[in-house]
XYZ file of C-alpha atoms in Angstrom:
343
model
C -47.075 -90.378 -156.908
C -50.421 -88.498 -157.169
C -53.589 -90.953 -155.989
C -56.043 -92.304 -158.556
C -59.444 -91.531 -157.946
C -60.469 -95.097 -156.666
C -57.355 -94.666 -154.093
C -59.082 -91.272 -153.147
C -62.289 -93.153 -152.637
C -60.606 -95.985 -150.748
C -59.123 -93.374 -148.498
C -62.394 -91.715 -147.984
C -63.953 -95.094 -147.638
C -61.303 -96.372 -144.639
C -61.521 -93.278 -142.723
C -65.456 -93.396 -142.910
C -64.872 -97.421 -141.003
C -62.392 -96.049 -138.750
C -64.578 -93.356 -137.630
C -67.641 -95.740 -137.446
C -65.722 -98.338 -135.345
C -64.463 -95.183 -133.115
C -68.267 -94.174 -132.291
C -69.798 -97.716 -132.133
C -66.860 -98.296 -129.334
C -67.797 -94.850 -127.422
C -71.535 -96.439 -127.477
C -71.276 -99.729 -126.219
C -68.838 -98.338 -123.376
C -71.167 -95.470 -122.545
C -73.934 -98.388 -122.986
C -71.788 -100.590 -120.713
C -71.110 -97.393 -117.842
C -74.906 -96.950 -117.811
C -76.352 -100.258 -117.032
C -73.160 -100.826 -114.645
C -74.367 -97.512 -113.067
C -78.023 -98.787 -112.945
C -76.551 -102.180 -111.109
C -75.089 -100.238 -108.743
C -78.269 -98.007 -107.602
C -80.028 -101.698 -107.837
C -77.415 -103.143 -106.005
C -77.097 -100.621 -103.479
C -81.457 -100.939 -102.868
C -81.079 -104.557 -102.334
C -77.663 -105.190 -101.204
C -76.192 -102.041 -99.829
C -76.827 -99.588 -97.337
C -80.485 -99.468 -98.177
C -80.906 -102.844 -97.800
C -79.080 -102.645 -94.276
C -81.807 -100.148 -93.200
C -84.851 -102.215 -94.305
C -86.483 -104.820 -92.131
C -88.739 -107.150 -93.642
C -91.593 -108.685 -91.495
C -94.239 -110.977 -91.940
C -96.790 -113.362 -90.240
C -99.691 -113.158 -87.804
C -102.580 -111.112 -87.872
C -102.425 -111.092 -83.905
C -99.391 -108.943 -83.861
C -99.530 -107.112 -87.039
C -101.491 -104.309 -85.518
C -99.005 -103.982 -82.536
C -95.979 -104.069 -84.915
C -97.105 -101.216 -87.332
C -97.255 -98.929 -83.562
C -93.637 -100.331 -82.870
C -92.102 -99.639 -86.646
C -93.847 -95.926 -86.481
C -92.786 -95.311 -83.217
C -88.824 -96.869 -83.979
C -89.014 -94.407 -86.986
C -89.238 -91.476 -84.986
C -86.230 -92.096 -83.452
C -84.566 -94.175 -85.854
C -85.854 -92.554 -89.789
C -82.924 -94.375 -91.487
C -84.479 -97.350 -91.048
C -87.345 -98.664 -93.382
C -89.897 -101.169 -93.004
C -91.791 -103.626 -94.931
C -94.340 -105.557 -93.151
C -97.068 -107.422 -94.261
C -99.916 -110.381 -92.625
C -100.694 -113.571 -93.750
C -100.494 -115.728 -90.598
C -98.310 -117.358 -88.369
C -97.303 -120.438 -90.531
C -96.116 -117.453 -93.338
C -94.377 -115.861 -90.836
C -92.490 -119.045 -89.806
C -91.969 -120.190 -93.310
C -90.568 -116.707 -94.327
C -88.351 -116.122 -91.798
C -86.759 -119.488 -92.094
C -86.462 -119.403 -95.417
C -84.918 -115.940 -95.177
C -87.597 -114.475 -97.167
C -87.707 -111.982 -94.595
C -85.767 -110.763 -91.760
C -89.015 -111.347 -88.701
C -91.372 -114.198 -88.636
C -94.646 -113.086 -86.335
C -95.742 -116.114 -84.794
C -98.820 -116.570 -82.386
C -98.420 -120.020 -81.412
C -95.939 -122.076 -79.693
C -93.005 -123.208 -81.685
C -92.546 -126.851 -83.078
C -89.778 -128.758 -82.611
C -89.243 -129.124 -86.411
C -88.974 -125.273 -86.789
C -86.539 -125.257 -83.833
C -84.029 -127.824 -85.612
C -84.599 -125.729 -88.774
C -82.949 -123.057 -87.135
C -86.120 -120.648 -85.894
C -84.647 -118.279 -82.975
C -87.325 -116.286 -80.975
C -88.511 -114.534 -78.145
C -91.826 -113.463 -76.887
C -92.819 -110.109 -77.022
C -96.314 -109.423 -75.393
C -99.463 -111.461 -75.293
C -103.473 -111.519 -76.281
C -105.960 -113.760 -76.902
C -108.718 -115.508 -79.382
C -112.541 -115.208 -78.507
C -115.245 -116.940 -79.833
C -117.591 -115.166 -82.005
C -121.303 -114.686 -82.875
C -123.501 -112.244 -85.103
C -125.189 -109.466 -82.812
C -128.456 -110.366 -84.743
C -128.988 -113.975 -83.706
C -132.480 -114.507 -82.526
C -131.050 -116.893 -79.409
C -128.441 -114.143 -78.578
C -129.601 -113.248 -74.983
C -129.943 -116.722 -73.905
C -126.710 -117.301 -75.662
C -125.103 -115.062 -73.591
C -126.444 -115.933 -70.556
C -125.824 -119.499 -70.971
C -122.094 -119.076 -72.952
C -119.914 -121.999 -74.226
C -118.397 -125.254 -72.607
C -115.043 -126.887 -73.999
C -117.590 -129.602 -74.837
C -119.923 -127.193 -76.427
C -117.421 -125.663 -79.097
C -116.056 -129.272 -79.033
C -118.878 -130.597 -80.458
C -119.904 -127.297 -82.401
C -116.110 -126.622 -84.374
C -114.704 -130.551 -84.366
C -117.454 -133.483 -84.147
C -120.144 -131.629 -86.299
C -122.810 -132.681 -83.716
C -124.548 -129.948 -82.483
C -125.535 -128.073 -85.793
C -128.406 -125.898 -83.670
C -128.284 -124.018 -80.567
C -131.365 -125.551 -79.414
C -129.186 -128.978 -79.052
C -127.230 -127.636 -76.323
C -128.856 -128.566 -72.333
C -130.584 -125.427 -71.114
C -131.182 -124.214 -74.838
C -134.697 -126.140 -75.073
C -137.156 -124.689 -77.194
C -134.802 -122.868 -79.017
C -134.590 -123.512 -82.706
C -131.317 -121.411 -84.528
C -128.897 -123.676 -86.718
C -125.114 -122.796 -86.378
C -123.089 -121.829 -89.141
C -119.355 -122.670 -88.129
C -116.431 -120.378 -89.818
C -112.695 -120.759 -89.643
C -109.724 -119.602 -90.711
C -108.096 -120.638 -94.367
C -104.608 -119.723 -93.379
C -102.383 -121.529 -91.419
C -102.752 -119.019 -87.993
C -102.062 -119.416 -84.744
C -105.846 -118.342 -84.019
C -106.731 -121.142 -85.240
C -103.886 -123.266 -83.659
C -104.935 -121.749 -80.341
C -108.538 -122.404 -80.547
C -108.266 -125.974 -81.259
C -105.471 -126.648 -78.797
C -108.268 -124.896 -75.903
C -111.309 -126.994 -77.224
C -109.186 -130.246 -76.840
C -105.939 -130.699 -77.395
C -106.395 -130.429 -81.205
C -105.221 -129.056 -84.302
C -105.813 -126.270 -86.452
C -106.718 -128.903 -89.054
C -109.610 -130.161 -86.755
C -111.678 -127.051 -86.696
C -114.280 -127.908 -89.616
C -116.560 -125.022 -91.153
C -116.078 -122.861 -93.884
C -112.416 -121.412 -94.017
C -112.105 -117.612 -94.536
C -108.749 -115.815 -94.867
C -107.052 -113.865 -92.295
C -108.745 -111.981 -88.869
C -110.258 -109.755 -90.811
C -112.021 -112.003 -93.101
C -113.183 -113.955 -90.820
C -114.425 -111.434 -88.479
C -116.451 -109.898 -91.929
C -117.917 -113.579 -92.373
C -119.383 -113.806 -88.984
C -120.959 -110.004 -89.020
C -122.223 -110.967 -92.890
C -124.070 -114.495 -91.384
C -126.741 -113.351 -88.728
C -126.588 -117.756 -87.920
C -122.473 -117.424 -87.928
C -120.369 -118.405 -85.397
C -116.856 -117.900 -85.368
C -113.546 -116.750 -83.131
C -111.141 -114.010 -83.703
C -107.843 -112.375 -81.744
C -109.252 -109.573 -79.457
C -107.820 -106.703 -81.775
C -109.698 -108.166 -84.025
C -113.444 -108.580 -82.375
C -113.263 -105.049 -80.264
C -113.592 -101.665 -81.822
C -109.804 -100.211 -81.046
C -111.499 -96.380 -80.604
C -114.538 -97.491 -78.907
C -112.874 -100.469 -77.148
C -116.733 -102.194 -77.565
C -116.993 -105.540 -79.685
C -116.880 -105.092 -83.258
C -120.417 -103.667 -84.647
C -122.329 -106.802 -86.153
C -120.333 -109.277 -83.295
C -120.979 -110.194 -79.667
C -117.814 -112.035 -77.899
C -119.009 -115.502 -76.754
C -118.275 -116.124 -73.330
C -117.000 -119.232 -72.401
C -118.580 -121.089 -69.332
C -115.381 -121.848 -67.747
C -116.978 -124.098 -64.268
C -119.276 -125.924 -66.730
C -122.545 -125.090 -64.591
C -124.599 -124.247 -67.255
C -124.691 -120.169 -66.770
C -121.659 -117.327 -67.220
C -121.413 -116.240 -63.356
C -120.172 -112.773 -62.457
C -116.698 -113.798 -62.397
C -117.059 -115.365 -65.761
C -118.230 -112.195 -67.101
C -115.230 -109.826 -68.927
C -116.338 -108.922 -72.328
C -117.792 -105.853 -72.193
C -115.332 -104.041 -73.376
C -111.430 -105.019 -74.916
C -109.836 -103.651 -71.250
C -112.154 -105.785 -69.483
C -110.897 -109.162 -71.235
C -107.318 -107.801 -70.734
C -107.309 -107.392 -67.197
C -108.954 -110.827 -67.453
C -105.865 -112.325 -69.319
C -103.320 -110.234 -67.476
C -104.513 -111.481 -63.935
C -105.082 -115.530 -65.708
C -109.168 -115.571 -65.513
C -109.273 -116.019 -69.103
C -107.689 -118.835 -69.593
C -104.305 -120.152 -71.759
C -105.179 -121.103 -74.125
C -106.764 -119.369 -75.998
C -104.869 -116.309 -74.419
C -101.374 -117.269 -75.194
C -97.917 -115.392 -76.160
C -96.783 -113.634 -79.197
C -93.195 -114.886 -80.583
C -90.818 -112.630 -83.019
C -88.793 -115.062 -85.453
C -85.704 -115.098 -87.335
C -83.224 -117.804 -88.729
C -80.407 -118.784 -86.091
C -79.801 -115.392 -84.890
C -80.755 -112.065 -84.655
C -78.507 -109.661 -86.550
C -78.157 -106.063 -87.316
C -80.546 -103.394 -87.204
C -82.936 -105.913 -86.646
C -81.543 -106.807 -83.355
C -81.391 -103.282 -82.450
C -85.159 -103.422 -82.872
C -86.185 -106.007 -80.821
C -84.180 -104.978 -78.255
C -86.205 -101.546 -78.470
C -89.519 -103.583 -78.613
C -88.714 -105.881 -75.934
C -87.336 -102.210 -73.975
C -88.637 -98.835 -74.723
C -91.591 -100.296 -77.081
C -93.104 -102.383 -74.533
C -94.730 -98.544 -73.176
C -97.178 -98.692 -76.582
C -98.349 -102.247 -75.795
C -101.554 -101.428 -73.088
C -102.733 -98.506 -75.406
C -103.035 -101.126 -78.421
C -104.879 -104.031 -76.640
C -102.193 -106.242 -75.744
C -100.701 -107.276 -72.602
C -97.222 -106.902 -71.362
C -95.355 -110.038 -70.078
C -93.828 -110.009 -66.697
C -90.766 -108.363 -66.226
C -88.909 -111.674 -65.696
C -89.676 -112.990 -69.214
C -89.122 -109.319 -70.445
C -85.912 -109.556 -68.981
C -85.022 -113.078 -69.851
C -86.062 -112.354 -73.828
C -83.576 -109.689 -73.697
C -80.631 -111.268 -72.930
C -81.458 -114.012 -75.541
C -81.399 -111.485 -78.169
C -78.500 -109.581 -76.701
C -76.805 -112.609 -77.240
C -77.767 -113.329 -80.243
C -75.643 -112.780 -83.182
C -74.056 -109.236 -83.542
């Protein structure tokens, strides 16, 4: 039987559907392939090999310097592996390492006990030191140099708020320069160390007006011709000139308490002076203290390869960037902890 026109059209009609369903089909699968595809290049970033050859760091100023040297220098032997490293002080780098945020905590303070049961596994990889700081420009900075600074002195400068002008000090009579106190914002092992030398105290105890970071800080006391400050030594010594920052003098501290720096007392000429002084135990710890690398339980990976190479082959770039190795005992007894560590 020969099709009515409206059967024709029905025909025509169905077909048209078929062909529609056919092509919406082939979309939402090619759709579909596409952002599977993209998953996989995202997946393969974060998850995948990529993600096996990036090492995430974060943490303290002090070592940040040091550790940029270290990932360049690991790159030139190692260019599958990628880095990602950023500041932000110690108590970042503890918080994102145990937290897994990232894959090295830099920490330049001892570690608490309550970061220990949390599962923080380190080892120490060199050592500096923090140095008190004061603007080149202050009017009482030759007698402040001559005479430097007690325990007491920053004591009652940084903590009780008493001594608010240089002239308050014994053997500063007649001189008449207030003190503006600065500190760090962050929660930094600078800091941590500073107090703990003045007396046993925390980071929370140093009062004056809290700048962010080394840098920062270092800025606040070059910006404040009255400022008075302290700062890790990569941090308050030119690294080309190896002179104090321009705009800061290093405060010495009077380490016998008699009033006057003595020859002996006197290392801050230039940043290889004060390390020598650290390295041989004239400057004292603290302030000077070691630098810890951090991660959660165990170190893993590509990341243990590295600090095995830090704590091996690396430790040759730590001298040339104003740190200061760590016997070969404690090199040696690092090493095994991470060799044991994980896989």
């Amino acid at each position: 039987m020969i099709p009515t026109i409206y059967q024709y059209i029905y025909m025509i009609y169905g077909g048209i559907r078929a062909i529609m369903k056919l092509v919406s089909a082939t979309v939402i699968i090619l759709v579909l392939i596409a952002v599977v595809s993209t998953c996989g290049c995202t997946n393969a970033s974060a998850d995948g090999d990529s993600a096996e050859s990036k090492i995430f760091i974060s943490g303290a100023f002090a070592l940040y310097p040091m550790m940029i040297t270290w990932s360049e220098e690991y790159q030139k032997i190692h260019p599958e592996i990628q880095f990602e490293i950023s500041g932000g002080g110690a108590g970042k780098g503890m918080t994102d390492a145990l937290s897994g945020m990232v894959d090295i905590g830099m920490v330049s303070r001892e570690i608490y006990p309550e970061e220990q049961s949390q599962g923080a596994c380190w080892v120490a990889v060199t050592k500096d030191a923090v140095v008190g700081t004061i603007n080149s420009n202050n009017p009482a900075a030759e007698k402040i140099l001559s005479r430097g600074a007690t325990k007491s002195d920053l004591e009652k400068i940084f903590v009780n708020n008493s001594v608010t002008n240089w002239g308050q000090l014994d053997g500063m009579e007649g001189v008449d320069v207030r003190i503006n106190q600065y500190s760090r914002a962050d929660a930094c092992g600078a800091a941590s160390i500073w107090a703990k030398y003045i007396g046993d105290y925390h980071q929370e105890n140093i009062g004056g007006i809290a700048v962010s970071g080394d840098p920062g800080l270092a800025e606040a006391v070059r910006a404040d011709t009255f400022g008075i400050g302290f700062n890790n030594i990569n941090y308050a010594y030119d690294p080309t000139t190896e002179l104090p920052i321009e705009g800061l003098l290093i405060l010495p501290l009077d380490l016998n308490e008699n009033g006057k720096i003595d020859s002996n007392e006197s290392f801050y000429s230039t940043r290889a002076e004060i390390m020598e002084a650290i390295a041989k135990g004239i400057y004292p710890s603290p302030p000077s203290r070691d630098l810890n690398l951090v991660t959660k339980n165990e170190f893993t990976g590509p990341t243990k390869d590295f600090v095995e190479w830090i704590l091996t082959e690396g430790q040759q770039y730590v001298t040339e960037n104003g740190y200061i190795p760590l016997p070969e005992e404690v090199l040696t007894s690092e090493l095994n902890t991470v060799m044991e560590s994980g896989i």
